[in-house]
Amino acid sequence: MKILENFDLTKFNTFGIKTNAKYFVEISKEEELLELISNPIFQNNPRLFLGGGSNILFTKDFDGLVILNKLTGIEILKEDEDDVYVKAYGGEIWHDLVLFTVNKGYFGLENLSLIPGSVGASPVQNIGAYGSELKDSFFSLTALDIETGEFRDFSKDECEFGYRDSVFKNKYKNRFFIVSVIFKLSKKQSLNTDYRVLKNYINENKIEVRNSKDISDIVATIRRSKLPDPKVLGNAGSFFKNTYISKDKLEELQKSYPEIPYFLEEDKIKIPTAWLIETCGFKGKSFGNVGIHEKQALILVNHGGGEGAEIKDLALNIAKNVYDKFGIEIIPEVNIL
Ligand SMILES: Cc1cc2nc3c(=O)[nH]c(=O)nc-3n(C[C@H](O)[C@H](O)[C@H](O)COP(=O)(O)OP(=O)(O)OC[C@H]3O[C@@H](n4cnc5c(N)ncnc54)[C@H](O)[C@@H]3O)c2cc1C
């Protein structure tokens, strides 16, 4: 384990923002984690846990220690006729885990195919896509409490999962380093094709869906056609969360915007934040080196040479415009540092 100084993080964040960490360390064994927490550099500096850097916006240099999760390994813990418990270490690439499970014919993670980033970060914001969320297949995780130096297991309830949210974004932010996650997956055919975009794609292309690998392939194809590849155009996926409003608010908005799209989710009303941003005229616009993606108004992009502060200013400008027009506060999904 080697702690590096003044480390360039440009390749470690998908926005491709040029920024430096005062200290940087890569952890590839659990023993190194224990060794690290007794190191004075660890004890005397702010710390940042890092996976793929696909949900982080650096607005300045990080004046502390960045800890890159490189703990790898995927194993089947136990199985019965119906279910299988798969454990994956936090430094595994999320999509590699999805492929491991669908290639074995397990059900649960296929709708979450091709989400960038690491397994260790996946519970932090309860990743979700195409009608599925991490919490649907989550069983438990093990994390290191960096205040006490002890490992702790978290059950699903203890993670307090919500929409793009968990206890690790709130009261335990920056306190628990997620070492490994256990998923409970089904061995019985249980496909989830209810999500509108997915269902339409299957129907329009007359695809016969036989197994979870088929869903994984379809989701990957749709995502590749819609989302910018961070290797080509810097971005962190959706910059803002979708918006939930009350029935009264919806009725108020419908008076001025009868065409406003909305979705009923149990007792909640979801408004696509992309529609709010698009209606404010931001979609596809550029502001200096940064801008809003031409196909998806939720995605802020770095056209090259952009600074994190420019993207943050753009996000604030968008949020102000949305508030002024609709009286709705939109909330960032990306971690702004
Ligand atoms: C093109 C694109 C598409 C995307 N699509 C989706 C999508 O469909 N659905 C979705 O939910 N997200 C999506 N995202 C966001 C992103 O992929 C997820 O949030 C992902 O889980 C982030 O993983 P990461 O390893 O890159 O995390 P990082 O960006 O490295 O970290 C994110 C947060 O988690 C913390 N963290 C990282 N590792 C650990 C750890 N081991 N222990 C504790 N905390 C940790 C970090 O400190 C930070 O606060 C997309 C991003 C991109 C670029």
Short mmCIF file of C-alpha atoms and ligand atoms in Angstrom, two decimals:
data_model
loop_
_atom_site.label_atom_id
_atom_site.label_comp_id
_atom_site.label_asym_id
_atom_site.label_seq_id
_atom_site.Cartn_x
_atom_site.Cartn_y
_atom_site.Cartn_z
CA MET A 1 0.00 0.00 0.00
CA LYS A 2 1.51 3.30 -1.07
CA ILE A 3 0.12 6.74 -0.29
CA LEU A 4 0.79 9.05 -3.23
CA GLU A 5 0.93 12.84 -2.98
CA ASN A 6 -0.55 15.55 -5.19
CA PHE A 7 -2.35 12.98 -7.32
CA ASP A 8 -4.12 13.88 -10.59
CA LEU A 9 -7.76 12.70 -10.48
CA THR A 10 -8.70 13.61 -14.09
CA LYS A 11 -8.99 9.95 -15.10
CA PHE A 12 -10.76 9.04 -11.85
CA ASN A 13 -13.96 11.05 -12.41
CA THR A 14 -16.26 10.54 -15.38
CA PHE A 15 -16.80 14.30 -15.81
CA GLY A 16 -13.08 14.34 -16.68
CA ILE A 17 -12.53 17.35 -14.43
CA LYS A 18 -8.88 18.17 -13.89
CA THR A 19 -8.38 18.14 -10.17
CA ASN A 20 -5.80 16.96 -7.65
CA ALA A 21 -5.95 15.04 -4.39
CA LYS A 22 -3.46 15.95 -1.67
CA TYR A 23 -3.08 12.23 -0.95
CA PHE A 24 -4.26 9.14 -2.83
CA VAL A 25 -4.21 5.47 -1.93
CA GLU A 26 -5.47 2.32 -3.65
CA ILE A 27 -6.85 -0.45 -1.41
CA SER A 28 -6.79 -3.93 -2.90
CA LYS A 29 -6.74 -6.06 0.28
CA GLU A 30 -8.81 -5.84 3.46
CA GLU A 31 -5.59 -5.91 5.56
CA GLU A 32 -4.48 -2.72 3.79
CA LEU A 33 -7.62 -0.99 4.98
CA LEU A 34 -6.76 -1.83 8.59
CA GLU A 35 -3.17 -0.74 8.06
CA LEU A 36 -4.42 2.51 6.54
CA ILE A 37 -6.63 3.56 9.44
CA SER A 38 -3.66 3.63 11.82
CA ASN A 39 -1.66 5.82 9.43
CA PRO A 40 -1.31 9.50 10.53
CA ILE A 41 -2.16 10.71 7.00
CA PHE A 42 -5.48 8.90 7.30
CA GLN A 43 -6.09 10.15 10.82
CA ASN A 44 -5.24 13.79 10.20
CA ASN A 45 -6.96 14.49 6.89
CA PRO A 46 -10.44 14.63 5.43
CA ARG A 47 -11.16 11.40 3.57
CA LEU A 48 -13.05 10.56 0.40
CA PHE A 49 -14.05 7.04 -0.63
CA LEU A 50 -13.85 6.61 -4.39
CA GLY A 51 -15.11 3.96 -6.79
CA GLY A 52 -15.49 4.78 -10.48
CA GLY A 53 -15.99 8.51 -9.88
CA SER A 54 -19.21 8.38 -11.93
CA ASN A 55 -21.37 10.17 -9.38
CA ILE A 56 -19.00 12.88 -8.19
CA LEU A 57 -18.37 16.46 -9.30
CA PHE A 58 -15.07 17.92 -8.12
CA THR A 59 -15.33 21.71 -7.92
CA LYS A 60 -11.89 22.13 -6.37
CA ASP A 61 -8.80 20.12 -5.44
CA PHE A 62 -9.46 17.57 -2.70
CA ASP A 63 -7.43 18.67 0.31
CA GLY A 64 -7.24 15.25 1.93
CA LEU A 65 -6.90 11.53 1.30
CA VAL A 66 -8.75 9.81 -1.55
CA ILE A 67 -9.20 6.08 -0.90
CA LEU A 68 -9.80 4.13 -4.10
CA ASN A 69 -11.68 0.88 -3.64
CA LYS A 70 -9.93 -1.91 -5.56
CA LEU A 71 -11.14 -4.83 -3.44
CA THR A 72 -12.20 -7.50 -5.91
CA GLY A 73 -13.84 -10.92 -5.91
CA ILE A 74 -17.28 -12.40 -6.59
CA GLU A 75 -18.44 -15.62 -4.94
CA ILE A 76 -21.59 -17.66 -4.48
CA LEU A 77 -22.16 -17.99 -0.73
CA LYS A 78 -25.09 -20.39 -0.65
CA GLU A 79 -28.05 -21.45 -2.72
CA ASP A 80 -31.20 -23.52 -2.60
CA GLU A 81 -33.78 -24.45 -5.18
CA ASP A 82 -35.21 -20.91 -5.38
CA ASP A 83 -32.51 -18.41 -4.42
CA VAL A 84 -28.80 -17.78 -4.56
CA TYR A 85 -26.71 -15.45 -2.38
CA VAL A 86 -23.89 -13.75 -4.30
CA LYS A 87 -21.19 -11.77 -2.52
CA ALA A 88 -19.20 -9.15 -4.43
CA TYR A 89 -16.36 -6.98 -3.18
CA GLY A 90 -16.72 -3.22 -3.43
CA GLY A 91 -14.03 -2.61 -6.04
CA GLU A 92 -15.70 -4.88 -8.61
CA ILE A 93 -17.12 -3.06 -11.61
CA TRP A 94 -20.91 -3.06 -11.26
CA HIS A 95 -21.63 -4.25 -14.80
CA ASP A 96 -19.14 -7.13 -14.43
CA LEU A 97 -21.19 -8.32 -11.48
CA VAL A 98 -24.41 -8.03 -13.51
CA LEU A 99 -22.82 -10.09 -16.31
CA PHE A 100 -21.60 -12.71 -13.83
CA THR A 101 -25.17 -13.16 -12.52
CA VAL A 102 -27.03 -13.13 -15.84
CA ASN A 103 -24.53 -15.52 -17.41
CA LYS A 104 -25.37 -17.94 -14.60
CA GLY A 105 -29.09 -17.47 -15.31
CA TYR A 106 -29.90 -15.64 -12.05
CA PHE A 107 -32.63 -12.98 -11.88
CA GLY A 108 -32.48 -9.64 -10.12
CA LEU A 109 -29.74 -7.38 -11.44
CA GLU A 110 -30.44 -7.48 -15.21
CA ASN A 111 -32.43 -4.20 -15.38
CA LEU A 112 -29.46 -2.44 -13.78
CA SER A 113 -27.10 -3.40 -16.60
CA LEU A 114 -24.41 -1.00 -17.75
CA ILE A 115 -24.75 1.47 -14.87
CA PRO A 116 -21.20 2.78 -14.52
CA GLY A 117 -19.24 2.52 -11.29
CA SER A 118 -18.35 0.08 -8.56
CA VAL A 119 -20.25 -2.43 -6.46
CA GLY A 120 -19.13 -0.56 -3.31
CA ALA A 121 -20.91 2.64 -4.34
CA SER A 122 -24.06 0.93 -5.58
CA PRO A 123 -25.87 0.92 -2.19
CA VAL A 124 -24.84 4.53 -1.46
CA GLN A 125 -27.51 5.96 -3.74
CA ASN A 126 -29.51 2.73 -4.17
CA ILE A 127 -28.85 2.73 -7.92
CA GLY A 128 -31.88 2.32 -10.08
CA ALA A 129 -32.91 2.03 -13.72
CA TYR A 130 -35.54 0.50 -15.99
CA GLY A 131 -38.02 -0.22 -13.23
CA SER A 132 -35.60 -1.80 -10.77
CA GLU A 133 -33.53 -0.65 -7.81
CA LEU A 134 -30.56 -2.14 -6.01
CA LYS A 135 -32.64 -2.60 -2.87
CA ASP A 136 -34.88 -5.11 -4.69
CA SER A 137 -32.00 -7.64 -4.77
CA PHE A 138 -29.95 -6.45 -1.82
CA PHE A 139 -29.42 -8.75 1.15
CA SER A 140 -26.70 -7.17 3.33
CA LEU A 141 -23.34 -5.43 3.23
CA THR A 142 -20.15 -5.25 5.26
CA ALA A 143 -18.48 -1.91 5.86
CA LEU A 144 -15.55 -0.62 7.86
CA ASP A 145 -16.42 2.03 10.43
CA ILE A 146 -13.51 4.40 10.04
CA GLU A 147 -14.22 6.01 13.41
CA THR A 148 -13.92 2.79 15.42
CA GLY A 149 -11.86 0.64 13.02
CA GLU A 150 -14.46 -2.14 13.29
CA PHE A 151 -16.31 -4.00 10.56
CA ARG A 152 -20.09 -3.83 10.69
CA ASP A 153 -22.81 -5.70 8.81
CA PHE A 154 -25.85 -3.76 7.60
CA SER A 155 -29.17 -5.42 6.84
CA LYS A 156 -31.50 -4.00 4.19
CA ASP A 157 -33.53 -2.11 6.81
CA GLU A 158 -30.42 -0.64 8.38
CA CYS A 159 -29.37 0.82 5.02
CA GLU A 160 -32.54 2.96 4.99
CA PHE A 161 -32.82 2.80 1.21
CA GLY A 162 -34.93 5.43 -0.55
CA TYR A 163 -35.14 6.88 -4.03
CA ARG A 164 -31.45 7.37 -4.95
CA ASP A 165 -30.77 7.50 -1.24
CA SER A 166 -29.49 5.53 1.75
CA VAL A 167 -28.09 5.98 5.22
CA PHE A 168 -24.64 6.32 3.57
CA LYS A 169 -25.70 9.60 1.95
CA ASN A 170 -27.09 10.91 5.21
CA LYS A 171 -26.14 10.20 8.83
CA TYR A 172 -23.29 7.82 7.88
CA LYS A 173 -21.89 9.91 5.01
CA ASN A 174 -18.11 9.39 4.77
CA ARG A 175 -18.10 7.17 7.87
CA PHE A 176 -18.50 3.63 6.51
CA PHE A 177 -16.27 2.25 3.78
CA ILE A 178 -18.32 -0.41 1.98
CA VAL A 179 -16.15 -3.51 1.66
CA SER A 180 -18.58 -6.06 0.18
CA VAL A 181 -22.23 -6.50 -0.67
CA ILE A 182 -24.39 -9.65 -0.65
CA PHE A 183 -27.26 -9.94 -3.13
CA LYS A 184 -30.17 -12.37 -2.89
CA LEU A 185 -31.06 -13.37 -6.45
CA SER A 186 -33.75 -15.62 -7.80
CA LYS A 187 -33.10 -18.84 -9.70
CA LYS A 188 -36.72 -18.94 -10.83
CA GLN A 189 -37.81 -17.09 -13.96
CA SER A 190 -38.89 -13.63 -12.71
CA LEU A 191 -38.49 -10.98 -15.37
CA ASN A 192 -39.45 -7.36 -14.84
CA THR A 193 -40.45 -5.81 -18.18
CA ASP A 194 -43.06 -3.37 -16.88
CA TYR A 195 -40.97 -0.25 -17.41
CA ARG A 196 -42.50 1.60 -20.35
CA VAL A 197 -39.34 2.17 -22.40
CA LEU A 198 -38.28 -1.44 -21.95
CA LYS A 199 -41.72 -2.84 -22.76
CA ASN A 200 -42.04 -0.66 -25.90
CA TYR A 201 -38.60 -1.69 -27.14
CA ILE A 202 -39.42 -5.38 -26.71
CA ASN A 203 -42.80 -5.02 -28.45
CA GLU A 204 -41.60 -2.80 -31.29
CA ASN A 205 -38.67 -5.09 -32.08
CA LYS A 206 -40.76 -8.25 -31.51
CA ILE A 207 -38.10 -9.70 -29.19
CA GLU A 208 -38.70 -12.99 -27.46
CA VAL A 209 -37.32 -12.53 -23.97
CA ARG A 210 -36.13 -15.89 -22.68
CA ASN A 211 -33.95 -15.07 -19.69
CA SER A 212 -32.20 -12.39 -17.63
CA LYS A 213 -29.31 -12.20 -20.14
CA ASP A 214 -31.80 -11.14 -22.84
CA ILE A 215 -33.05 -8.30 -20.61
CA SER A 216 -29.48 -7.31 -19.80
CA ASP A 217 -28.64 -7.13 -23.52
CA ILE A 218 -31.76 -5.08 -24.30
CA VAL A 219 -31.14 -2.64 -21.46
CA ALA A 220 -27.51 -2.26 -22.57
CA THR A 221 -28.59 -1.58 -26.16
CA ILE A 222 -31.14 1.06 -25.11
CA ARG A 223 -28.66 2.72 -22.76
CA ARG A 224 -25.91 2.84 -25.41
CA SER A 225 -28.31 4.55 -27.84
CA LYS A 226 -29.44 7.18 -25.33
CA LEU A 227 -26.66 8.00 -22.92
CA PRO A 228 -23.35 9.68 -23.67
CA ASP A 229 -20.27 7.54 -23.11
CA PRO A 230 -18.17 9.32 -20.46
CA LYS A 231 -15.01 8.23 -22.31
CA VAL A 232 -16.16 10.42 -25.21
CA LEU A 233 -18.14 13.16 -23.43
CA GLY A 234 -17.57 13.84 -19.73
CA ASN A 235 -20.71 13.38 -17.63
CA ALA A 236 -22.06 11.72 -14.50
CA GLY A 237 -25.41 10.48 -15.81
CA SER A 238 -28.48 12.24 -14.46
CA PHE A 239 -27.32 15.32 -12.60
CA PHE A 240 -30.68 15.79 -10.86
CA LYS A 241 -33.12 13.35 -9.28
CA ASN A 242 -36.65 13.07 -10.60
CA THR A 243 -39.17 15.21 -8.76
CA TYR A 244 -42.05 14.15 -6.52
CA ILE A 245 -44.91 16.59 -5.96
CA SER A 246 -48.27 16.67 -4.21
CA LYS A 247 -51.64 16.25 -5.94
CA ASP A 248 -52.45 19.92 -5.22
CA LYS A 249 -49.21 21.04 -6.83
CA LEU A 250 -49.91 18.91 -9.90
CA GLU A 251 -53.38 20.46 -10.27
CA GLU A 252 -51.90 23.94 -9.93
CA LEU A 253 -49.29 23.23 -12.61
CA GLN A 254 -51.83 21.64 -14.96
CA LYS A 255 -53.66 24.98 -15.18
CA SER A 256 -50.63 26.56 -16.93
CA TYR A 257 -49.11 23.37 -18.39
CA PRO A 258 -51.91 20.93 -19.26
CA GLU A 259 -49.40 18.75 -21.11
CA ILE A 260 -47.15 18.21 -18.05
CA PRO A 261 -46.11 14.53 -17.93
CA TYR A 262 -46.54 12.73 -14.62
CA PHE A 263 -46.50 9.18 -13.26
CA LEU A 264 -48.37 7.78 -10.32
CA GLU A 265 -46.08 5.67 -8.12
CA GLU A 266 -48.08 4.15 -5.28
CA ASP A 267 -49.24 7.27 -3.41
CA LYS A 268 -46.66 9.59 -4.99
CA ILE A 269 -46.67 11.72 -8.15
CA LYS A 270 -43.45 11.75 -10.14
CA ILE A 271 -42.62 14.52 -12.61
CA PRO A 272 -39.68 13.94 -14.96
CA THR A 273 -37.14 16.59 -13.99
CA ALA A 274 -35.87 16.39 -17.59
CA TRP A 275 -39.22 17.86 -18.73
CA LEU A 276 -38.91 20.76 -16.26
CA ILE A 277 -35.39 21.54 -17.49
CA GLU A 278 -36.33 21.14 -21.15
CA THR A 279 -39.33 23.44 -20.74
CA CYS A 280 -36.96 26.09 -19.33
CA GLY A 281 -35.10 25.85 -22.67
CA PHE A 282 -31.82 24.32 -21.49
CA LYS A 283 -31.70 21.07 -23.46
CA GLY A 284 -28.72 20.90 -25.84
CA LYS A 285 -27.39 24.35 -24.83
CA SER A 286 -23.71 25.04 -24.22
CA PHE A 287 -22.25 27.50 -21.73
CA GLY A 288 -18.51 27.88 -22.30
CA ASN A 289 -16.91 24.45 -21.96
CA VAL A 290 -19.92 22.81 -20.35
CA GLY A 291 -23.56 22.26 -21.22
CA ILE A 292 -26.68 20.13 -21.25
CA HIS A 293 -26.82 16.98 -23.34
CA GLU A 294 -28.74 17.30 -26.62
CA LYS A 295 -30.76 14.08 -26.11
CA GLN A 296 -31.30 14.13 -22.34
CA ALA A 297 -31.84 17.35 -20.37
CA LEU A 298 -30.93 15.68 -17.05
CA ILE A 299 -27.34 15.12 -18.13
CA LEU A 300 -24.82 17.91 -17.73
CA VAL A 301 -21.70 17.49 -19.83
CA ASN A 302 -18.10 18.62 -19.99
CA HIS A 303 -17.33 19.37 -23.63
CA GLY A 304 -13.62 19.39 -22.78
CA GLY A 305 -11.51 21.56 -20.51
CA GLY A 306 -14.53 22.42 -18.36
CA GLU A 307 -14.09 23.09 -14.67
CA GLY A 308 -16.18 21.59 -11.90
CA ALA A 309 -17.19 25.07 -10.74
CA GLU A 310 -18.60 25.81 -14.22
CA ILE A 311 -20.77 22.70 -14.05
CA LYS A 312 -21.88 23.58 -10.52
CA ASP A 313 -22.79 27.14 -11.64
CA LEU A 314 -24.75 25.72 -14.56
CA ALA A 315 -26.59 23.34 -12.23
CA LEU A 316 -27.47 26.25 -9.91
CA ASN A 317 -28.66 28.32 -12.87
CA ILE A 318 -30.87 25.46 -14.08
CA ALA A 319 -32.29 24.90 -10.59
CA LYS A 320 -33.06 28.63 -10.22
CA ASN A 321 -34.84 28.75 -13.59
CA VAL A 322 -36.91 25.67 -12.73
CA TYR A 323 -37.83 27.17 -9.37
CA ASP A 324 -38.77 30.54 -10.86
CA LYS A 325 -40.93 28.93 -13.55
CA PHE A 326 -42.58 26.08 -11.64
CA GLY A 327 -41.98 26.77 -7.92
CA ILE A 328 -40.27 23.36 -7.67
CA GLU A 329 -36.87 22.74 -6.07
CA ILE A 330 -34.90 20.16 -7.99
CA ILE A 331 -32.32 18.11 -6.13
CA PRO A 332 -28.91 17.02 -7.42
CA GLU A 333 -28.22 13.30 -7.58
CA VAL A 334 -24.48 13.84 -8.08
CA ASN A 335 -22.20 14.34 -5.06
CA ILE A 336 -20.77 17.86 -5.36
CA LEU A 337 -17.40 18.34 -3.66
C1 LIG B 1 -23.39 7.62 -18.17
C2 LIG B 1 -23.88 7.40 -16.75
C3 LIG B 1 -25.10 6.79 -16.53
C4 LIG B 1 -25.57 6.57 -15.22
N1 LIG B 1 -26.75 5.94 -15.05
C5 LIG B 1 -27.22 5.70 -13.81
C6 LIG B 1 -28.47 5.01 -13.62
O1 LIG B 1 -29.12 4.60 -14.57
N2 LIG B 1 -28.89 4.82 -12.35
C7 LIG B 1 -28.18 5.24 -11.26
O2 LIG B 1 -28.63 5.01 -10.13
N3 LIG B 1 -26.99 5.88 -11.41
C8 LIG B 1 -26.50 6.13 -12.65
N4 LIG B 1 -25.31 6.79 -12.82
C9 LIG B 1 -24.57 7.25 -11.63
C10 LIG B 1 -23.47 6.27 -11.16
O3 LIG B 1 -23.18 5.33 -12.13
C11 LIG B 1 -23.89 5.53 -9.87
O4 LIG B 1 -24.22 6.45 -8.84
C12 LIG B 1 -22.78 4.61 -9.35
O5 LIG B 1 -23.26 3.80 -8.31
C13 LIG B 1 -21.56 5.38 -8.87
O6 LIG B 1 -20.53 4.43 -8.66
P1 LIG B 1 -19.02 4.89 -8.53
O7 LIG B 1 -18.23 3.71 -8.11
O8 LIG B 1 -18.59 5.58 -9.76
O9 LIG B 1 -19.14 5.92 -7.31
P2 LIG B 1 -18.27 7.22 -7.05
O10 LIG B 1 -18.69 8.29 -8.00
O11 LIG B 1 -16.85 6.88 -6.97
O12 LIG B 1 -18.82 7.59 -5.60
C14 LIG B 1 -20.17 7.99 -5.41
C15 LIG B 1 -20.42 8.22 -3.92
O13 LIG B 1 -20.29 6.99 -3.22
C16 LIG B 1 -19.24 7.09 -2.23
N5 LIG B 1 -18.54 5.80 -2.26
C17 LIG B 1 -17.88 5.25 -3.32
N6 LIG B 1 -17.39 4.05 -2.97
C18 LIG B 1 -17.72 3.85 -1.66
C19 LIG B 1 -17.49 2.80 -0.73
N7 LIG B 1 -16.79 1.70 -1.05
N8 LIG B 1 -17.99 2.94 0.53
C20 LIG B 1 -18.71 4.03 0.87
N9 LIG B 1 -18.96 5.05 0.05
C21 LIG B 1 -18.47 4.95 -1.21
C22 LIG B 1 -18.36 8.24 -2.68
O14 LIG B 1 -17.67 8.82 -1.61
C23 LIG B 1 -19.41 9.17 -3.29
O15 LIG B 1 -20.07 9.90 -2.26
C24 LIG B 1 -24.80 7.00 -14.11
C25 LIG B 1 -23.55 7.62 -14.34
C26 LIG B 1 -23.10 7.81 -15.64
C27 LIG B 1 -21.75 8.45 -15.86
#
